[in-house]
PDB file of C-alpha atoms and ligand atoms in Angstrom:
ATOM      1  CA  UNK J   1     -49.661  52.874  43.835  1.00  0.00           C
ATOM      2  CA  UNK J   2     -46.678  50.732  44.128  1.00  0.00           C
ATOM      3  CA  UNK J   3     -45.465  48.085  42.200  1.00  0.00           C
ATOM      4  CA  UNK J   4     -45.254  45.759  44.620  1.00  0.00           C
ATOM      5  CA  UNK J   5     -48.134  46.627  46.958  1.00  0.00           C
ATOM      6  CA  UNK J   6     -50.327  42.595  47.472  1.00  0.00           C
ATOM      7  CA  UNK J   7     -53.921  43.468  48.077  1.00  0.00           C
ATOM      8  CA  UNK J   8     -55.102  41.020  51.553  1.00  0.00           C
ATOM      9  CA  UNK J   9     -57.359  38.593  49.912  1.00  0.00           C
ATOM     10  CA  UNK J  10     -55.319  37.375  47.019  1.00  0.00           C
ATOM     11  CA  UNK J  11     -52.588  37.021  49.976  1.00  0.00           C
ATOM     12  CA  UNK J  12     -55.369  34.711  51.365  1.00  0.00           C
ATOM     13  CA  UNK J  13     -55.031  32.666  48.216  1.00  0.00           C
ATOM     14  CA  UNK J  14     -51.288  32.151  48.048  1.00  0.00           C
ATOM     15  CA  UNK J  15     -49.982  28.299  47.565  1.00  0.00           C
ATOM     16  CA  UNK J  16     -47.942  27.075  50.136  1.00  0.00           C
ATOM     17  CA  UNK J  17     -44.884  24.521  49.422  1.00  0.00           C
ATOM     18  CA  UNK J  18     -44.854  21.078  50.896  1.00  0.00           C
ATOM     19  CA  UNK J  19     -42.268  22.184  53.668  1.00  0.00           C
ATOM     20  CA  UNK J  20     -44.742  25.051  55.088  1.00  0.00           C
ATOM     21  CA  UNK J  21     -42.823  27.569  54.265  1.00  0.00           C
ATOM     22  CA  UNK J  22     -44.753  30.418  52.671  1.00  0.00           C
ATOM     23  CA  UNK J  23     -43.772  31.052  48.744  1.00  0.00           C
ATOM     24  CA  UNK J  24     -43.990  35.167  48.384  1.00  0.00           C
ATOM     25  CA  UNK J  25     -45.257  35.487  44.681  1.00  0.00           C
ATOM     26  CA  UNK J  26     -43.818  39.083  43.504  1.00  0.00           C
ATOM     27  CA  UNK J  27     -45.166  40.189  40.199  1.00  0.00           C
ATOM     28  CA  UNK J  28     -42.511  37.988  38.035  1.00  0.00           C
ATOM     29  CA  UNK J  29     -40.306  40.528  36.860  1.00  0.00           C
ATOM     30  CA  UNK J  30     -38.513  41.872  39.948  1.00  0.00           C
ATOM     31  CA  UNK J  31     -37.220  39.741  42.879  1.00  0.00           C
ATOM     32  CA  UNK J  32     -36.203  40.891  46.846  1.00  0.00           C
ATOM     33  CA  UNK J  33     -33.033  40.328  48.226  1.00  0.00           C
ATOM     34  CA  UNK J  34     -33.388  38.687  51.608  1.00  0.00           C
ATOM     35  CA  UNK J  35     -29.901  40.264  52.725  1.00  0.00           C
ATOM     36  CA  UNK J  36     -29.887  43.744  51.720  1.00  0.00           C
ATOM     37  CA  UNK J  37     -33.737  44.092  51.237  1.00  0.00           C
ATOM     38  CA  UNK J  38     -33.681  45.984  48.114  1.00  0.00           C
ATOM     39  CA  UNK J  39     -35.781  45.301  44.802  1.00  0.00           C
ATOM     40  CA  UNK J  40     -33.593  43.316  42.180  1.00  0.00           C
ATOM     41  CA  UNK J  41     -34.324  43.057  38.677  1.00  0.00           C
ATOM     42  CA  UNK J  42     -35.087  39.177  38.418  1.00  0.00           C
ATOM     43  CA  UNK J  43     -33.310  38.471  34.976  1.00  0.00           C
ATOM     44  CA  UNK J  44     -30.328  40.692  36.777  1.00  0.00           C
ATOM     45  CA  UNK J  45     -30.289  38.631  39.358  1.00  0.00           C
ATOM     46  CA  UNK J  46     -30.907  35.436  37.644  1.00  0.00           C
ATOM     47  CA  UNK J  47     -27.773  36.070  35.075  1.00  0.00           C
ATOM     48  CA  UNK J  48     -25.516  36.276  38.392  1.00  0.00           C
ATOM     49  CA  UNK J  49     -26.340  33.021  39.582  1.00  0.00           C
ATOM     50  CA  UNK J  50     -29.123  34.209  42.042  1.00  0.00           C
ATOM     51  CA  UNK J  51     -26.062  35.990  43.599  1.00  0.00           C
ATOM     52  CA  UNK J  52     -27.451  39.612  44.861  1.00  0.00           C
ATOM     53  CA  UNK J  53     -25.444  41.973  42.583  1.00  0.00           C
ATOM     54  CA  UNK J  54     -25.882  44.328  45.042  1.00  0.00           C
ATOM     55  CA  UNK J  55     -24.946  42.918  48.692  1.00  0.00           C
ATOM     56  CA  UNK J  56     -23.312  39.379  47.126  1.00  0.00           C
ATOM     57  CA  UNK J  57     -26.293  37.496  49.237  1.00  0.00           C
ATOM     58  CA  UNK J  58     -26.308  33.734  48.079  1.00  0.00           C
ATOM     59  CA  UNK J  59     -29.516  32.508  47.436  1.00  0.00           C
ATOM     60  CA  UNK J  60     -30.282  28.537  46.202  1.00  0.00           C
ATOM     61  CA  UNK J  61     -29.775  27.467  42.946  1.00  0.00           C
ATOM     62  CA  UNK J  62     -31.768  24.121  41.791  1.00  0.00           C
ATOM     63  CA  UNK J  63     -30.007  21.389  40.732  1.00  0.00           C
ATOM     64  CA  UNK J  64     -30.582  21.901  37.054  1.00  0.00           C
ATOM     65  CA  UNK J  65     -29.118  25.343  36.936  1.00  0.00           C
ATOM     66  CA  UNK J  66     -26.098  24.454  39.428  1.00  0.00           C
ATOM     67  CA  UNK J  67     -25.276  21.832  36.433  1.00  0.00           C
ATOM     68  CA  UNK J  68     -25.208  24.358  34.023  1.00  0.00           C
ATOM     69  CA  UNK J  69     -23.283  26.731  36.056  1.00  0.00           C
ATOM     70  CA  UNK J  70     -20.731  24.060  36.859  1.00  0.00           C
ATOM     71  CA  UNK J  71     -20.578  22.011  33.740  1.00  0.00           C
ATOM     72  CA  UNK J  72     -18.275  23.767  30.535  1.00  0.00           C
ATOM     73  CA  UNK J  73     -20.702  25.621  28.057  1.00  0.00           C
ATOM     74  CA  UNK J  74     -23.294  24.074  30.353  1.00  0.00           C
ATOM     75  CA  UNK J  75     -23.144  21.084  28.316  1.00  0.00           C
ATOM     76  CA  UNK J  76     -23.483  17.178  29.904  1.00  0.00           C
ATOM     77  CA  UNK J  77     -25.367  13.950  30.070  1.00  0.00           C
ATOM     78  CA  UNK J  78     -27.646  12.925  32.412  1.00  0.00           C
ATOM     79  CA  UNK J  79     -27.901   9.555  34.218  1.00  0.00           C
ATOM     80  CA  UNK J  80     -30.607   7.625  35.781  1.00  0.00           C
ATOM     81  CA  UNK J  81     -33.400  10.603  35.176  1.00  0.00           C
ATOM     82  CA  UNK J  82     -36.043   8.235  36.089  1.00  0.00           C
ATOM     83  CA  UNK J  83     -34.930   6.055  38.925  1.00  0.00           C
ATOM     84  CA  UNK J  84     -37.715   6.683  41.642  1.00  0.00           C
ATOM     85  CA  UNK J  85     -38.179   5.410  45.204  1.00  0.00           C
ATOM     86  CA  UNK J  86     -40.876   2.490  45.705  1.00  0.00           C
ATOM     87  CA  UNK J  87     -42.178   4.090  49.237  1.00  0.00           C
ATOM     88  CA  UNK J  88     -40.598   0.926  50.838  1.00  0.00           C
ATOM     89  CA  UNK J  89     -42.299   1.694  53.646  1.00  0.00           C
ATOM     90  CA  UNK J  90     -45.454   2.987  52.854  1.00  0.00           C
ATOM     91  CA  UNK J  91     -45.159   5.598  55.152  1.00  0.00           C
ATOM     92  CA  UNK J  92     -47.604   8.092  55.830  1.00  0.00           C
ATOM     93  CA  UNK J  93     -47.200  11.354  57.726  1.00  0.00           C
ATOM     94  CA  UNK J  94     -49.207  14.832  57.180  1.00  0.00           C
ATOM     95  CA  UNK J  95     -50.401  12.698  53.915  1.00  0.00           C
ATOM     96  CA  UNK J  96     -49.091   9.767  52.088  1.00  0.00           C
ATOM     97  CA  UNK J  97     -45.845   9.151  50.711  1.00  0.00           C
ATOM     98  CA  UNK J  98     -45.829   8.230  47.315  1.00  0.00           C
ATOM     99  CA  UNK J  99     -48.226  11.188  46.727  1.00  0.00           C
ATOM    100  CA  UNK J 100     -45.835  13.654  48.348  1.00  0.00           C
ATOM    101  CA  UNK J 101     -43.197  12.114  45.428  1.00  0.00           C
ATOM    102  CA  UNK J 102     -45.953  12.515  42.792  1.00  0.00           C
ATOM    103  CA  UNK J 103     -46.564  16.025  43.909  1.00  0.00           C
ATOM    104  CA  UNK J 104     -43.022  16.802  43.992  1.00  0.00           C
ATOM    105  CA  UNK J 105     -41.621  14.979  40.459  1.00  0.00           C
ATOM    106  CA  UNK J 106     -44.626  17.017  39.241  1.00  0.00           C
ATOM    107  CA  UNK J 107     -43.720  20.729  40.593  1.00  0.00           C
ATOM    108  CA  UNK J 108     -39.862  19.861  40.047  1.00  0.00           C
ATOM    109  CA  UNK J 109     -39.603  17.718  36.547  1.00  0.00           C
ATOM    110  CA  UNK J 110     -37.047  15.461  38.462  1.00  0.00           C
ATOM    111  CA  UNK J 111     -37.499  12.134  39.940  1.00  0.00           C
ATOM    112  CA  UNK J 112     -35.935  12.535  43.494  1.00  0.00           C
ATOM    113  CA  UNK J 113     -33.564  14.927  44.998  1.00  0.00           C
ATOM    114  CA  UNK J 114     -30.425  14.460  43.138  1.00  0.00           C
ATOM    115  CA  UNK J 115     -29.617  14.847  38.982  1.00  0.00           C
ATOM    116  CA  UNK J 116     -26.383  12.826  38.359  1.00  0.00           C
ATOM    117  CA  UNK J 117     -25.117  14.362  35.576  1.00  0.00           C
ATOM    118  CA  UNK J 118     -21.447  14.177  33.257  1.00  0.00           C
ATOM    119  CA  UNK J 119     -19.676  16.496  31.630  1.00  0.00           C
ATOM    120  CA  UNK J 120     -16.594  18.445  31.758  1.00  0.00           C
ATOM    121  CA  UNK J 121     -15.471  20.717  33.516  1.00  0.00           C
ATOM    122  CA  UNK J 122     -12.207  22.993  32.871  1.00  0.00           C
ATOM    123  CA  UNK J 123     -11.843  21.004  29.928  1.00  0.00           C
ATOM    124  CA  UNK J 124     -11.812  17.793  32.354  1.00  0.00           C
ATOM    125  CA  UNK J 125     -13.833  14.695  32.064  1.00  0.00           C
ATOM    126  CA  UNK J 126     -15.810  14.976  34.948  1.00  0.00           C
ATOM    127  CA  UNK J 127     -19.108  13.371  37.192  1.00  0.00           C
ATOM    128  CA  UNK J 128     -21.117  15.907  39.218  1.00  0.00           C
ATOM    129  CA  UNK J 129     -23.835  15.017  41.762  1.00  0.00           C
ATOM    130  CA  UNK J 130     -26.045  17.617  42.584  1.00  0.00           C
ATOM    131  CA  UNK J 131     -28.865  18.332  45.042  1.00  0.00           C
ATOM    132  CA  UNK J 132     -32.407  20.044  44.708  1.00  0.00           C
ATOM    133  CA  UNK J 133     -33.320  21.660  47.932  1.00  0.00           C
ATOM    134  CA  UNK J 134     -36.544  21.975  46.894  1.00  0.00           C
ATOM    135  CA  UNK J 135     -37.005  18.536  46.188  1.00  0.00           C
ATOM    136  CA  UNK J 136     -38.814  17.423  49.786  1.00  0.00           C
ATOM    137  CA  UNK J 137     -35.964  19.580  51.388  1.00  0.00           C
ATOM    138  CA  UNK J 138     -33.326  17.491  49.443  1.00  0.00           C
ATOM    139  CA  UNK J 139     -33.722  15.073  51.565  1.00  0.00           C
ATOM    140  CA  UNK J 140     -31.695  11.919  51.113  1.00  0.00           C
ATOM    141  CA  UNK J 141     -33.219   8.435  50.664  1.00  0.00           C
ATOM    142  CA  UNK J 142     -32.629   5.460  48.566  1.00  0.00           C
ATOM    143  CA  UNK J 143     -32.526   7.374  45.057  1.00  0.00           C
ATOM    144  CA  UNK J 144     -29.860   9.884  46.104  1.00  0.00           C
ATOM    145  CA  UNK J 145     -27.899   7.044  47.531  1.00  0.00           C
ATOM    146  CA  UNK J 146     -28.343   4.598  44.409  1.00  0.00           C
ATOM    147  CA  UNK J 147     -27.513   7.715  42.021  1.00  0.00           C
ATOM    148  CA  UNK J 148     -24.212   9.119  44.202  1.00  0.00           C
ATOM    149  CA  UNK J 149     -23.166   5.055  44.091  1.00  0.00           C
ATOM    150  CA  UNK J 150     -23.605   4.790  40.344  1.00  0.00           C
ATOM    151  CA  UNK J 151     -21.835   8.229  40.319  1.00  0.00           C
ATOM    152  CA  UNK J 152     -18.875   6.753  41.965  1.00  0.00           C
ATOM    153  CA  UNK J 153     -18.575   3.851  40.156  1.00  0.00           C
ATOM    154  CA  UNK J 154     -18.589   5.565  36.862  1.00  0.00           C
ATOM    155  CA  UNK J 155     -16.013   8.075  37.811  1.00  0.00           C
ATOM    156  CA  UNK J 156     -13.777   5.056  38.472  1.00  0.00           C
ATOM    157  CA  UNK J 157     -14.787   3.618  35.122  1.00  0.00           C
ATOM    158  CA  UNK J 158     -14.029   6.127  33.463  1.00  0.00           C
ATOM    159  CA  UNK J 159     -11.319   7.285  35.683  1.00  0.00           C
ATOM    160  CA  UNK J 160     -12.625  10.754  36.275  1.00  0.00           C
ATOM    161  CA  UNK J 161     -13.225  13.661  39.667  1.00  0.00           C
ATOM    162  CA  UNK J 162     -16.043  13.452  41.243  1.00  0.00           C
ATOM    163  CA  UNK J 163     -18.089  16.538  42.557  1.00  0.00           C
ATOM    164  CA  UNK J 164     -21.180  16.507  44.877  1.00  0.00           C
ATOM    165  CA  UNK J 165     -23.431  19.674  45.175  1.00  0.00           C
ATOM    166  CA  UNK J 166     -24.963  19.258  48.401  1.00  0.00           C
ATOM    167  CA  UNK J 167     -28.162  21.140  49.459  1.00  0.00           C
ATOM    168  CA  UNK J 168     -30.128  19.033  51.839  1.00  0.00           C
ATOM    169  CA  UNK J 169     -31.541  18.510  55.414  1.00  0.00           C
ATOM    170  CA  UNK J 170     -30.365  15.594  55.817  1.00  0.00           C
ATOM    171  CA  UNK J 171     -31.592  12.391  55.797  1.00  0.00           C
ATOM    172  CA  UNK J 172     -36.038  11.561  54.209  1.00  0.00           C
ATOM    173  CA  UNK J 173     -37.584  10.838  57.002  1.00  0.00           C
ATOM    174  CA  UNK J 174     -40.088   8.852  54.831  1.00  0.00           C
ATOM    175  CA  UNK J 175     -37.572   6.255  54.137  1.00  0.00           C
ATOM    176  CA  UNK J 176     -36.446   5.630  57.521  1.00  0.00           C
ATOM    177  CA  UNK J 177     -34.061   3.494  57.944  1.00  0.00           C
ATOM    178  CA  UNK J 178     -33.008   2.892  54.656  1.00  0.00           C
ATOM    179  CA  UNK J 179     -32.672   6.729  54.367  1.00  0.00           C
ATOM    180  CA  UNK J 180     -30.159   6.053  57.305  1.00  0.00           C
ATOM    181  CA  UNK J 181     -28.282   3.337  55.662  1.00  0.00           C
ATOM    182  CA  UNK J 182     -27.479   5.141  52.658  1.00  0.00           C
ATOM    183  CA  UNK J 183     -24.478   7.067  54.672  1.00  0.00           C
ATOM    184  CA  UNK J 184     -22.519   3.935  55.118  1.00  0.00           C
ATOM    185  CA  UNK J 185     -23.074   3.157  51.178  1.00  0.00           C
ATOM    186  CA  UNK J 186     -22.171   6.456  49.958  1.00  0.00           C
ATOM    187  CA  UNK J 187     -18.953   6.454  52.968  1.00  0.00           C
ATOM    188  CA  UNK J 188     -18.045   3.005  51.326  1.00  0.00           C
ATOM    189  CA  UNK J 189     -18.734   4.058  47.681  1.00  0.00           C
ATOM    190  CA  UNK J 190     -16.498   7.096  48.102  1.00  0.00           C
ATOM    191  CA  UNK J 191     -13.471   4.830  50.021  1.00  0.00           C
ATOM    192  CA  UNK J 192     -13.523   2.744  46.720  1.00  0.00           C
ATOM    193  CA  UNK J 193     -12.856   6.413  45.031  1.00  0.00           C
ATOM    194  CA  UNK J 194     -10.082   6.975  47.584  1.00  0.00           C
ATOM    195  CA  UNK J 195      -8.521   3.758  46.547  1.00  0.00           C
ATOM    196  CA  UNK J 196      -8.544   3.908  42.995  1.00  0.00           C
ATOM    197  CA  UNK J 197      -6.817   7.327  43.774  1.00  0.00           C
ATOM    198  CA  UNK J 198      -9.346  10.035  42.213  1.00  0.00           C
ATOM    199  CA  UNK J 199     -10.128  12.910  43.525  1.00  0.00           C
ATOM    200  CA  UNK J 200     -13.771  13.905  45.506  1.00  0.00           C
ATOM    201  CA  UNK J 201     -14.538  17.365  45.807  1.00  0.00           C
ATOM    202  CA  UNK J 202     -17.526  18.381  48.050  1.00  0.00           C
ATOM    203  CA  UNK J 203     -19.038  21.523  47.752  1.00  0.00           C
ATOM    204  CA  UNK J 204     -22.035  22.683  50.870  1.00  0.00           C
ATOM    205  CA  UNK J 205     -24.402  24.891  50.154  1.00  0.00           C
ATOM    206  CA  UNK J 206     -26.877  26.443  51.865  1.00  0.00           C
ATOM    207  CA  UNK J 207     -28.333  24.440  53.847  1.00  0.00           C
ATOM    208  CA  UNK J 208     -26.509  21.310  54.135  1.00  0.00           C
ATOM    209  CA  UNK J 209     -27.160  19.693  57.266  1.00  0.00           C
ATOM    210  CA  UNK J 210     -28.133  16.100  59.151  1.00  0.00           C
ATOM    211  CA  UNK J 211     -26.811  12.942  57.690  1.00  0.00           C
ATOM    212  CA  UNK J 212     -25.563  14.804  54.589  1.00  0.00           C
ATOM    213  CA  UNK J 213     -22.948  16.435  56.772  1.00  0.00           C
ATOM    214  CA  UNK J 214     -22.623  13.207  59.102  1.00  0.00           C
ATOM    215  CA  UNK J 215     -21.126  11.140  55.616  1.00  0.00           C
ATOM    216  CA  UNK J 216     -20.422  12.935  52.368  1.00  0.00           C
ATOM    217  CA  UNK J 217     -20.728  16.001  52.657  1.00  0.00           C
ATOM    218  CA  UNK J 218     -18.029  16.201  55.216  1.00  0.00           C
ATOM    219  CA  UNK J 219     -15.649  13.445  53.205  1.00  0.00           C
ATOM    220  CA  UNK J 220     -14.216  15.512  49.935  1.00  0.00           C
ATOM    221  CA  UNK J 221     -10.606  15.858  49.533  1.00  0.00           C
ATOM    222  CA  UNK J 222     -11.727  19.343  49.199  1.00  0.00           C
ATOM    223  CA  UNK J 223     -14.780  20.503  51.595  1.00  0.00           C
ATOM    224  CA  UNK J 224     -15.838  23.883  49.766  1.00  0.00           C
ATOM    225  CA  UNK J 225     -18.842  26.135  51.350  1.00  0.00           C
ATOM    226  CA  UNK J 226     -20.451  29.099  49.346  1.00  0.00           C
ATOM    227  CA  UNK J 227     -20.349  31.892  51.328  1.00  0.00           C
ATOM    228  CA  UNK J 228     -23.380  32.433  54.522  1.00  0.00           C
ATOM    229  CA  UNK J 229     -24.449  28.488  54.138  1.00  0.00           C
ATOM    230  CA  UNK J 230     -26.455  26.622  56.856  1.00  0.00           C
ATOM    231  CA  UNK J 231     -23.923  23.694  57.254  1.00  0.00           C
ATOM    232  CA  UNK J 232     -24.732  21.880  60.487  1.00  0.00           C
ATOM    233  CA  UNK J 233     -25.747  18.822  62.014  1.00  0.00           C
ATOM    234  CA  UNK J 234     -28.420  19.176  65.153  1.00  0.00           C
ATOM    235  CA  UNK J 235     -30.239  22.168  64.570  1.00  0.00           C
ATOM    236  CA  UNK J 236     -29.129  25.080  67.195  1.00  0.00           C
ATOM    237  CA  UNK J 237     -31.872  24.734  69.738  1.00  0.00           C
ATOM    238  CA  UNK J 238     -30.959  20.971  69.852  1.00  0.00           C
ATOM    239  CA  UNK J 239     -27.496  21.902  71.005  1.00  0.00           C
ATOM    240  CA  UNK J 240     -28.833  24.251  73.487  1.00  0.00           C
ATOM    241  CA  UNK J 241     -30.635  22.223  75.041  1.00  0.00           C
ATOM    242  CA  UNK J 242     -28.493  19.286  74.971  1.00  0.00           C
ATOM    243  CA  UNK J 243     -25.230  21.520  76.142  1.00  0.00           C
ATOM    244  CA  UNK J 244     -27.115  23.902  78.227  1.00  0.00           C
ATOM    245  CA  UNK J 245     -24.921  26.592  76.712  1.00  0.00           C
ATOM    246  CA  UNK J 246     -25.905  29.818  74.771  1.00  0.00           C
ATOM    247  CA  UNK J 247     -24.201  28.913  71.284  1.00  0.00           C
ATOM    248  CA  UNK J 248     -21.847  31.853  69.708  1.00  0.00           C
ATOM    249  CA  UNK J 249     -23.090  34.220  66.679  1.00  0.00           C
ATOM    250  CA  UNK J 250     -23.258  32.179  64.054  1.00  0.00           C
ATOM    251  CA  UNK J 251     -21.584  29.104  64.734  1.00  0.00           C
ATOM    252  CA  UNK J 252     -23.593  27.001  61.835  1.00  0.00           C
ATOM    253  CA  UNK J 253     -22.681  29.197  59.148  1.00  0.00           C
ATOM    254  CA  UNK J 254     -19.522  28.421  56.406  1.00  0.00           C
ATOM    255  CA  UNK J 255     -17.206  31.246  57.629  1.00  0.00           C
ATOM    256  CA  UNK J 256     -17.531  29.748  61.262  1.00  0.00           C
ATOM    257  CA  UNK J 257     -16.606  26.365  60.368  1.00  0.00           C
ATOM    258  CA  UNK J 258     -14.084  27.967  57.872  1.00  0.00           C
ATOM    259  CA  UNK J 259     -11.960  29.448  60.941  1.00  0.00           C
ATOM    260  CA  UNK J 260     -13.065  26.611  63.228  1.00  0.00           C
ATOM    261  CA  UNK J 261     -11.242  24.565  60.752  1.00  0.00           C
ATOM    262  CA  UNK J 262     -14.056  22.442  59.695  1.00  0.00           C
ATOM    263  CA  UNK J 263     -13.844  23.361  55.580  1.00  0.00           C
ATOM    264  CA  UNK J 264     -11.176  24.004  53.350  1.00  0.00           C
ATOM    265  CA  UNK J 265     -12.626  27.119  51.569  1.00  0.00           C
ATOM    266  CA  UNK J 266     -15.436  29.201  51.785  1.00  0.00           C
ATOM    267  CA  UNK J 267     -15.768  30.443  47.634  1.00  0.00           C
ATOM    268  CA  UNK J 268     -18.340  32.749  46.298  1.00  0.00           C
ATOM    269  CA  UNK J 269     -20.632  31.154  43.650  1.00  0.00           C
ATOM    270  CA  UNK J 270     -18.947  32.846  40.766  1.00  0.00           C
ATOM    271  CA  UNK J 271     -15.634  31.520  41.722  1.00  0.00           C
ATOM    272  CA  UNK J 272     -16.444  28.199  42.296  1.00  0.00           C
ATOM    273  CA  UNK J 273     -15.747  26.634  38.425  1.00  0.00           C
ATOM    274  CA  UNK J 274     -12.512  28.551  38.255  1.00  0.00           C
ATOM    275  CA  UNK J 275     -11.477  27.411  41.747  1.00  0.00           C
ATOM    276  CA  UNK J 276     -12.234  23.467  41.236  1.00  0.00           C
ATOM    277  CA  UNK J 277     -10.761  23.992  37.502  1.00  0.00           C
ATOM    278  CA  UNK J 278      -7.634  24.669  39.829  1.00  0.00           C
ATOM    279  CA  UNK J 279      -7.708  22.328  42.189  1.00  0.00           C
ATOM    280  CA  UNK J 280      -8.223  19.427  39.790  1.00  0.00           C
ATOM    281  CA  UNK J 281      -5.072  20.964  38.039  1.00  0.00           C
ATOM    282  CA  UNK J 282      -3.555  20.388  41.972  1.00  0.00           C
ATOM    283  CA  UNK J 283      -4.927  16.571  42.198  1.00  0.00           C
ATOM    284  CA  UNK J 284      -4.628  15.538  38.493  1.00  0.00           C
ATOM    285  CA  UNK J 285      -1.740  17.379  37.320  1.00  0.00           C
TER     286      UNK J 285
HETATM  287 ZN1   ZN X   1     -28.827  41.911  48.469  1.00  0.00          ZN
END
């Protein structure tokens, strides 16, 4: 019998997650790579940074851990852990929308989509932003706005970098709007950076699309992509159509935009400290 063999009716009985997509529960101890296909030890494969030891596959990281991978001795302070979105709206789609927040805070221990965090990093006072993609698909609304602006204006306080982690699909359809208008606030927020001459270093990872790549994403200093990330804006099929062209092998991946010229580096996961620790030596001397 193998390890790994699901009998049909507790397949039956398998949760899904709130985006649809189906959560394959393996037995806890081993994990399967989605590039190379073979059966990783999980703790293996959770010491490299969910980084395949075997083919170098990238696979998400939550927010939490992405903090501790970024952040010296994983060490820093978090801000605004509670500030939630009032459902402005009151929208209601597939089932209400404060109860998709509940249900989410409660599976994820965080408030929204985004833990704004301090620290330091390469020995560097620092302010890192960074996204949970499995926080309703990282989607942006008012609380990841409100928390990247509070961001900036304490790395100008305190005269620091700042760093966002981006892992989203763009902007919460739930908030509308106001989902919308948090581009221009976190465009504006980051011009004040600009101007008060500190550096912003934005770092996509799979899948960073929408209206996360239409404003910040897209603004760092220094636009870094992990290696095989989703980085887009329209989905493919939404080109397609719209273009009435086949689109090239692909064209929405980081080493596309890399030699398309659209990002500055594409840096594997267990690179990525030393590489910013060197650039900030670049900006800040
Ligand atoms: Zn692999």
């Amino acid at each position: 019998m193998s390890w790994f063999k699901r009998d049909k009716a507790s397949d039956q009985k398998l949760p899904t997650v709130e985006n649809g997509e189906r959560k394959v529960r393996t037995e806890g101890l081993w994990q399967k790579c989605e590039g190379c296909r073979q059966i990783i030890w999980k703790k293996e494969w959770e010491a490299n940074w969910n980084v395949c030891p075997k083919c170098g596959m990238h696979t998400r990281l939550d927010a939490l851990t992405r903090l501790k991978l970024l952040f010296d001795d994983g060490e820093f302070e978090e801000f605004e852990a509670n500030l939630k979105s009032s459902d402005p709206l009151k929208f209601v789609d597939s089932k209400p929308y404060h109860e998709r927040l509940a249900s989410m805070q409660a599976a994820t221990s965080l408030s929204d989509a985004l833990i704004s965090a301090a620290g330091k990093l390469a020995g560097r006072p620092i302010q890192i932003c960074s996204m949970d993609p499995r926080f309703i698909g990282g989607s942006m609304g008012s609380v990841v706005g409100e928390k990247i602006a509070r961001a900036v204006e304490r790395a100008i306080e305190r005269h620091t970098p700042l760093i966002i982690v981006s892992a989203s699909g763009g902007a919460r359809m739930q908030e509308g709007a106001i989902s919308l208008m948090q581009m221009a606030k976190i465009s504006a927020a980051l011009m004040r950076l600009d101007e008060a001459h500190l550096p912003y270093i934005s770092i996509l990872t799979d899948p960073t699309t929408g209206g996360v790549t239409a404003s910040y994403a897209m603004l760092g200093d220094l636009n870094i992509a992990e290696p095989g990330a989703l980085i887009g804006f329209a989905g493919p099929r939404v080109i397609e159509q719209t273009i009435r062209q086949k689109l090239p092998e692909g064209f929405q991946r980081s080493e596309f935009l890399l030699k398309h010229g659209m990002l500055d580096a594409v840096i594997p996961r267990l690179e990525l400290k030393a590489y910013i620790g060197t650039s900030l030596k670049f900006f800040l001397g």
